[in-house]
PDB file of C-alpha atoms in Angstrom:
ATOM      1  CA  MET A   1     -27.554   9.698 -57.791  1.00 76.00           C
ATOM      2  CA  THR A   2     -24.887   8.539 -59.551  1.00 88.00           C
ATOM      3  CA  ASP A   3     -22.800   5.433 -59.214  1.00 87.00           C
ATOM      4  CA  ASP A   4     -20.336   7.711 -57.045  1.00 87.00           C
ATOM      5  CA  GLN A   5     -22.182   8.804 -54.800  1.00 91.00           C
ATOM      6  CA  LYS A   6     -23.809   5.020 -53.934  1.00 90.00           C
ATOM      7  CA  LYS A   7     -20.375   3.761 -53.472  1.00 92.00           C
ATOM      8  CA  LYS A   8     -19.408   6.463 -51.312  1.00 92.00           C
ATOM      9  CA  LEU A   9     -23.154   5.695 -49.443  1.00 93.00           C
ATOM     10  CA  THR A  10     -22.964   2.318 -48.917  1.00 94.00           C
ATOM     11  CA  VAL A  11     -19.272   2.712 -47.514  1.00 94.00           C
ATOM     12  CA  PHE A  12     -20.830   5.097 -45.106  1.00 94.00           C
ATOM     13  CA  GLU A  13     -23.309   3.250 -44.346  1.00 95.00           C
ATOM     14  CA  THR A  14     -21.298   0.312 -43.766  1.00 96.00           C
ATOM     15  CA  ARG A  15     -19.212   2.355 -41.702  1.00 96.00           C
ATOM     16  CA  VAL A  16     -21.439   3.868 -39.810  1.00 97.00           C
ATOM     17  CA  ARG A  17     -22.845  -0.216 -39.110  1.00 97.00           C
ATOM     18  CA  GLN A  18     -18.782  -0.616 -37.574  1.00 97.00           C
ATOM     19  CA  LEU A  19     -19.355   2.090 -35.443  1.00 97.00           C
ATOM     20  CA  MET A  20     -22.078   1.376 -33.995  1.00 97.00           C
ATOM     21  CA  PHE A  21     -21.325  -1.918 -32.995  1.00 97.00           C
ATOM     22  CA  ILE A  22     -18.331  -0.625 -31.006  1.00 97.00           C
ATOM     23  CA  CYS A  23     -19.910   0.880 -30.349  1.00 97.00           C
ATOM     24  CA  ASP A  24     -22.248  -1.584 -28.617  1.00 96.00           C
ATOM     25  CA  THR A  25     -19.204  -4.111 -27.442  1.00 97.00           C
ATOM     26  CA  LEU A  26     -17.376  -0.960 -25.574  1.00 97.00           C
ATOM     27  CA  LYS A  27     -20.108  -0.561 -23.829  1.00 97.00           C
ATOM     28  CA  ALA A  28     -21.181  -3.904 -22.228  1.00 97.00           C
ATOM     29  CA  GLU A  29     -17.011  -4.381 -21.663  1.00 97.00           C
ATOM     30  CA  ASN A  30     -17.574  -1.132 -19.356  1.00 98.00           C
ATOM     31  CA  ALA A  31     -20.382  -1.881 -18.033  1.00 97.00           C
ATOM     32  CA  ASP A  32     -18.272  -5.198 -17.351  1.00 97.00           C
ATOM     33  CA  LEU A  33     -15.271  -4.176 -16.175  1.00 98.00           C
ATOM     34  CA  LYS A  34     -17.614  -1.636 -13.230  1.00 98.00           C
ATOM     35  CA  LYS A  35     -20.001  -5.024 -12.440  1.00 97.00           C
ATOM     36  CA  GLN A  36     -15.605  -5.890 -12.115  1.00 97.00           C
ATOM     37  CA  LEU A  37     -14.451  -2.613 -10.542  1.00 98.00           C
ATOM     38  CA  ALA A  38     -16.942  -2.860  -7.921  1.00 97.00           C
ATOM     39  CA  ALA A  39     -16.713  -6.996  -6.988  1.00 97.00           C
ATOM     40  CA  LYS A  40     -13.315  -6.038  -5.883  1.00 97.00           C
ATOM     41  CA  THR A  41     -14.041  -2.257  -4.203  1.00 96.00           C
ATOM     42  CA  GLN A  42     -16.258  -4.998  -1.594  1.00 96.00           C
ATOM     43  CA  ASP A  43     -13.503  -6.593  -1.535  1.00 95.00           C
ATOM     44  CA  LEU A  44     -11.585  -4.148  -0.922  1.00 96.00           C
ATOM     45  CA  LEU A  45     -13.335  -3.458   1.875  1.00 95.00           C
ATOM     46  CA  SER A  46     -14.023  -6.483   2.911  1.00 95.00           C
ATOM     47  CA  ALA A  47     -10.097  -7.037   3.577  1.00 95.00           C
ATOM     48  CA  GLU A  48      -9.378  -3.487   5.463  1.00 95.00           C
ATOM     49  CA  GLU A  49     -12.759  -4.249   8.016  1.00 95.00           C
ATOM     50  CA  GLU A  50     -10.775  -8.049   8.498  1.00 95.00           C
ATOM     51  CA  ILE A  51      -6.771  -5.835   8.863  1.00 95.00           C
ATOM     52  CA  GLU A  52      -9.013  -4.087  11.954  1.00 94.00           C
ATOM     53  CA  ALA A  53     -10.498  -6.713  13.346  1.00 94.00           C
ATOM     54  CA  LEU A  54      -7.143  -7.934  13.495  1.00 95.00           C
ATOM     55  CA  ASN A  55      -5.374  -5.081  14.575  1.00 94.00           C
ATOM     56  CA  ALA A  56      -7.697  -4.601  16.977  1.00 93.00           C
ATOM     57  CA  ARG A  57      -7.273  -9.233  18.141  1.00 93.00           C
ATOM     58  CA  TYR A  58      -3.188  -8.059  18.373  1.00 93.00           C
ATOM     59  CA  ASP A  59      -3.693  -5.235  20.133  1.00 89.00           C
ATOM     60  CA  ASN A  60      -5.652  -6.877  22.503  1.00 88.00           C
ATOM     61  CA  LEU A  61      -3.676 -10.166  22.705  1.00 88.00           C
ATOM     62  CA  LYS A  62      -0.112  -8.357  23.534  1.00 85.00           C
ATOM     63  CA  ILE A  63      -2.482  -6.239  26.042  1.00 83.00           C
ATOM     64  CA  ALA A  64      -3.012  -9.069  27.837  1.00 81.00           C
ATOM     65  CA  ARG A  65       0.383 -11.100  27.570  1.00 80.00           C
ATOM     66  CA  VAL A  66       1.781  -7.699  29.147  1.00 75.00           C
ATOM     67  CA  VAL A  67      -0.356  -7.997  31.818  1.00 72.00           C
ATOM     68  CA  SER A  68       0.519 -11.885  32.401  1.00 72.00           C
ATOM     69  CA  ILE A  69       4.266 -11.628  32.353  1.00 69.00           C
ATOM     70  CA  LYS A  70       3.585  -8.542  34.923  1.00 69.00           C
ATOM     71  CA  GLN A  71       2.077 -10.891  36.781  1.00 70.00           C
ATOM     72  CA  GLY A  72       4.395 -13.513  36.397  1.00 69.00           C
ATOM     73  CA  GLU A  73       7.086 -10.974  37.656  1.00 76.00           C
ATOM     74  CA  ILE A  74       4.803 -10.076  41.010  1.00 76.00           C
ATOM     75  CA  LYS A  75       4.662 -14.144  41.191  1.00 77.00           C
ATOM     76  CA  ASN A  76       8.760 -14.557  40.823  1.00 79.00           C
ATOM     77  CA  ALA A  77       9.268 -10.992  43.429  1.00 74.00           C
ATOM     78  CA  LYS A  78       7.116 -12.309  46.297  1.00 80.00           C
ATOM     79  CA  GLN A  79       8.246 -16.141  45.445  1.00 84.00           C
ATOM     80  CA  LYS A  80      11.849 -14.951  46.008  1.00 82.00           C
ATOM     81  CA  LEU A  81      11.022 -12.186  48.548  1.00 82.00           C
ATOM     82  CA  SER A  82       9.989 -15.669  50.537  1.00 88.00           C
ATOM     83  CA  LYS A  83      12.896 -17.308  50.043  1.00 87.00           C
ATOM     84  CA  LEU A  84      14.859 -14.327  51.523  1.00 85.00           C
ATOM     85  CA  VAL A  85      13.089 -14.252  54.149  1.00 89.00           C
ATOM     86  CA  ARG A  86      13.048 -17.417  54.806  1.00 89.00           C
ATOM     87  CA  GLU A  87      17.220 -17.188  54.872  1.00 88.00           C
ATOM     88  CA  VAL A  88      16.740 -14.210  57.773  1.00 88.00           C
ATOM     89  CA  ASP A  89      14.973 -16.617  59.865  1.00 87.00           C
ATOM     90  CA  ARG A  90      17.752 -18.987  59.010  1.00 87.00           C
ATOM     91  CA  CYS A  91      20.567 -16.552  60.063  1.00 84.00           C
ATOM     92  CA  ILE A  92      18.199 -15.492  62.767  1.00 86.00           C
ATOM     93  CA  ALA A  93      18.339 -19.347  64.207  1.00 84.00           C
ATOM     94  CA  LEU A  94      22.036 -19.804  63.875  1.00 81.00           C
ATOM     95  CA  LEU A  95      22.462 -16.535  65.988  1.00 80.00           C
ATOM     96  CA  ASN A  96      20.822 -17.590  68.151  1.00 83.00           C
ATOM     97  CA  GLU A  97      21.580 -21.648  68.812  1.00 73.00           C
TER      98      GLU A  97
END
């Protein structure tokens, strides 16, 4: 082998080692990124579950509020009706005098 060929072989070996190092580095980075992606995916799933639970609670609160408003309206209506009946009774009493 000539000196020129030996130099070329040495340069080639150096470049192959550099490529192997870069490949190993990229594999490690890829593995780390996969772990990060899995963690973020799990976080996203947890957040979606929490959102669903909060939406269900919100819907329940809306329904409870509507029911309580309706009960309040019924109570007010009964009070108004009772008041009207008392006024009618007073008027009848005044007419009977």
